[in-house]
Amino acid sequence: MYAMASSHSSSPVPHSNNSKAFYKKGLETAQQVGLVRSLPDVCPKEPMGDSNSLCDEPSVVADQHKWTIYHSKVNLPAALNDPRLAKRESDFFTKTWGQDFVETEVMPSPYLLPITKDHFSLYKEQIALREKSHEKWKTICPPKDNFDRTAFTQSLAHKSRGDLEQVPKIFLKPDFALEDSLTFNAVLPWSHFSTAGGKGNRDAASSKLLQEKLSHYLDIIEVNIAHQISLRSDAFFHAMSSQHELQDYLRKTSQAVTLLRDKISQIDRIMCEGSLRILRQALTRNNCTKVYKKLKLMATVHQTQPTVQLLLATSEYVGALDLIATTQEVLQQELQGIHSFRHLGSQLCELEKLIDKMIIAEFTSYVRNDLNRPLDDDYHVIEEERLVSLVFGLLKQRKLNFYEIYYGEMITTAKNIIKQCVVSTISQIDEIDPEVVTKLPDQMRRLNFSHWFDLLKNIFSKFTIFLQRVKATLTVIRCVVLMVLDKNQRIRELEVMTAQKNIGRESNMDNELGYLTHEGLFISDAYSEGDLPHVATNTNFQRNASPSSSEPSGSDSVSDPECTTDSSSSKEHTLPSITPGGVEIIMNEDMKLTDLELGKIANNIQELIYNASDICHDRCVKFLLSRAKEGFLEKLNSSEFVSLSRTVEAFVLETEKICGRRSMSLRGALQSQANKFVNRFHEERKTKLSLLLDTERWKPADVPAEFQDLVDSITDGKIILPEKKSPYAEERKPTDFLTVDGQKYAVVGTVLILIRIILEYCSCIDDIPSITTDMLTRLSELLKYFNSRSCQLVLGAGALQVVGLKTISTKTLGLSSRCLQLIVHYIPVIRTHFEARMQPKQYSMLRQFDHITKDYNDHIAEISAKLVSIMDGLFDKLLSKYEVKAPVPSMCFRTICKQMAKMHEAIYDVLPEEQTRALFLRINSSCRLHLKSQLCHLNVTNDGGPQHGMVAADIAFYTGNVQALKGLKDLDLGMAEIWEQKR
């Protein structure tokens, strides 16, 4: 049976006596087997270690005399026909390999061509003649006893079928098993057996009958089995007869195979063993080199912690962080699984957290020392290399809010600067006793303006130096951030270019690089890396591109299993470090900061420079408001406040120049104080003007030389205050008139003071431009007040009760008019002065000057009308009693001429000649109207009669007297109009 089983699993052997054909067929079979065995090795794994590890299977050549797995044979039919099973299992394969084993469609083999009928055409042509001959002899010579054998076979079949029908069907079931209780009871019924007495003989007979029945069934089965064997006896006899012949063939085949294996073994020993030994030694050498480099890398990693400690001792935080990051990368990629380094990763993480705290503490200490050093004229950054290193470390650790630390230190330093300046100033003043006044703000409020102003200027100078230092430091920090941003962009561009070059290089390598496959061995592993420069060049790139390279397998590897890494790790690794203060740092890609984050940090640092200016201004505002309590700043005179304003404005402009942005807090505080100053300034001058008007006697005042110089300083419409002359200058006598642009103005003393006040308003806006609009409103209010108050005192005769004047004379009226004219003369100059210092959108406020001019001109016109009305009343009183009679000239005209002369005498020295002539023309017109009316009433006409002659004599007397007055010589009185025209 074993021989039969072996014959089923053996390869077919040609039935031929030719030994050459036998060996030829065996060699072809061996070659085919070799081709099939070599298919899995087309893409072998990269080997490591001895040649025994190249393949786990035994060699059919080298191990032919040893017992191997190839000697363990199993007959597939015997495995499938398990005698312990009732029937063949249909799920023999599916129960082990799953349901997909049966249903999965077998893909056609790429190595086999599709077979068609055309492939058998040659075979059919070769056997066609033999097939025809076989069919011919088959019909001519039928088989012997074919008819008798068939009939006999059929008769036996009918007989055996009848016998088998006697056998119960239960014995023929495929699931027949006596272990089943129902089957057992059906075959051996216990009802026929009983142990009760009286039935023993019957039970024995039943048992014997049952035994004979079963024996009969067995005989029937055996007869049928013998019948079936007899039907196949020819096949059995043929198999037995050919068994010896098959054994001879197998023996010859075995001898041929043994001979072939001996020859192959000799060929392997002579031709291949030496070459393979060379390859194994080269591979071993490469493995040893890798182990050496791995050990060298481990030694370098082992020195990480001492090296980090040395770097931290010299404040090289960036170098320490880079060393930690590189070591962690090596531990995760190159040294993963090393038992001795199992705790090093966590230790490095803790060390990195410690470095984070150290960097923040060091940066805080640096900022504090930098900001709190003495404020001299040194604006340079101290320890710039240390600052750069700290900033790189903070960026690398993503501590992006480090500028908040700087912001807090700036606030603290600004407070300390003011405190130190106040303490230094107070300590130099003996009048302030610290024991009596304990609080520093109270001591500061005890300073007079001179000392306090010097203190303020000192604070401004200190803050200026402070801002310059802050700007220099923050500029260095911002440059570092911008440099990292620029480096990131350049690295990104370089990576793109490198990737494009590597893609082209890989395509060239695929065409040029050849490899030899022999049980999983690469040519690249048979040589050192130095022999393949173009491959070694791309080792690092390939490692980064595919870090999960195939690992070697085998028990004979030289390296320790825990130290095993990919083949690309043979490249030597060095841990980089950062040189002190170096800015060429090639670790920007490890910072993992996006361009958006770096840009945001740069903007925040720039904003920090602006915040520094705001902080200084805010502290100065608090200092200013602290001194402004109890109205100190409001009580300053104009010169002191102007000095304060100029100093503050200069500081604001200086900080704007340093920081690049204007801070408004200090200017706003100054504006608030300026508004209070304006209120006090205006109220003082309005009160002063009111007191002067209430005490004004309305008489022409002597004009001191300083007032004339003040007026003379206003040239070409520009207000320029004269410089104060030394007390040793020659004194000049006052004049009776104020000369303005060649005209003489007789004015009262109040107007002289008003002119000075107006110029003070104009000068104030030059020094404090921010109060221009407020000053314009206040000045307009002041001018309106002077106009209305002077009207009340003169035209309203308020001066009679306020000052105690006996009467408001015509000279008083003329003097008042002339004073108003002087103010009107300067209003356009004042308007131009304010307009030059205002924004175009504020020009609408200048309309107030137009209203003031109109009010003043109306007032002047009212004064002129008042003078005319005074004479008009006199004419009405005198001419209403006029009679045409002797003597000539009449008393009426004598009185009129006398009053006219008094009027002229009163106003001639006050009003200019042109205004005097215009006024007397109006007075003359009034006189003419009243005379004409009286003549009509008296019915006197120019008929040449006696009455006409007397009237003409009076008119001649009147005309002569009026024209005899100074400045009225050529005045055309038009007295001929008193006579009515004849119709």
Short mmCIF file of C-alpha atoms in Angstrom, two decimals, residues 101 160 192 346 625 657 796 954 980:
data_model
loop_
_atom_site.label_atom_id
_atom_site.label_comp_id
_atom_site.label_asym_id
_atom_site.label_seq_id
_atom_site.Cartn_x
_atom_site.Cartn_y
_atom_site.Cartn_z
CA PHE A 101 -10.81 28.94 -0.01
CA SER A 160 -26.29 -10.01 -5.33
CA HIS A 192 -35.63 -10.51 23.50
CA SER A 346 11.90 60.90 30.13
CA LEU A 625 -2.13 115.17 38.16
CA LYS A 657 10.52 110.42 17.16
CA GLY A 796 -25.93 154.49 28.95
CA ASP A 954 -27.11 185.74 10.54
CA GLU A 980 -37.79 177.11 -0.36
#
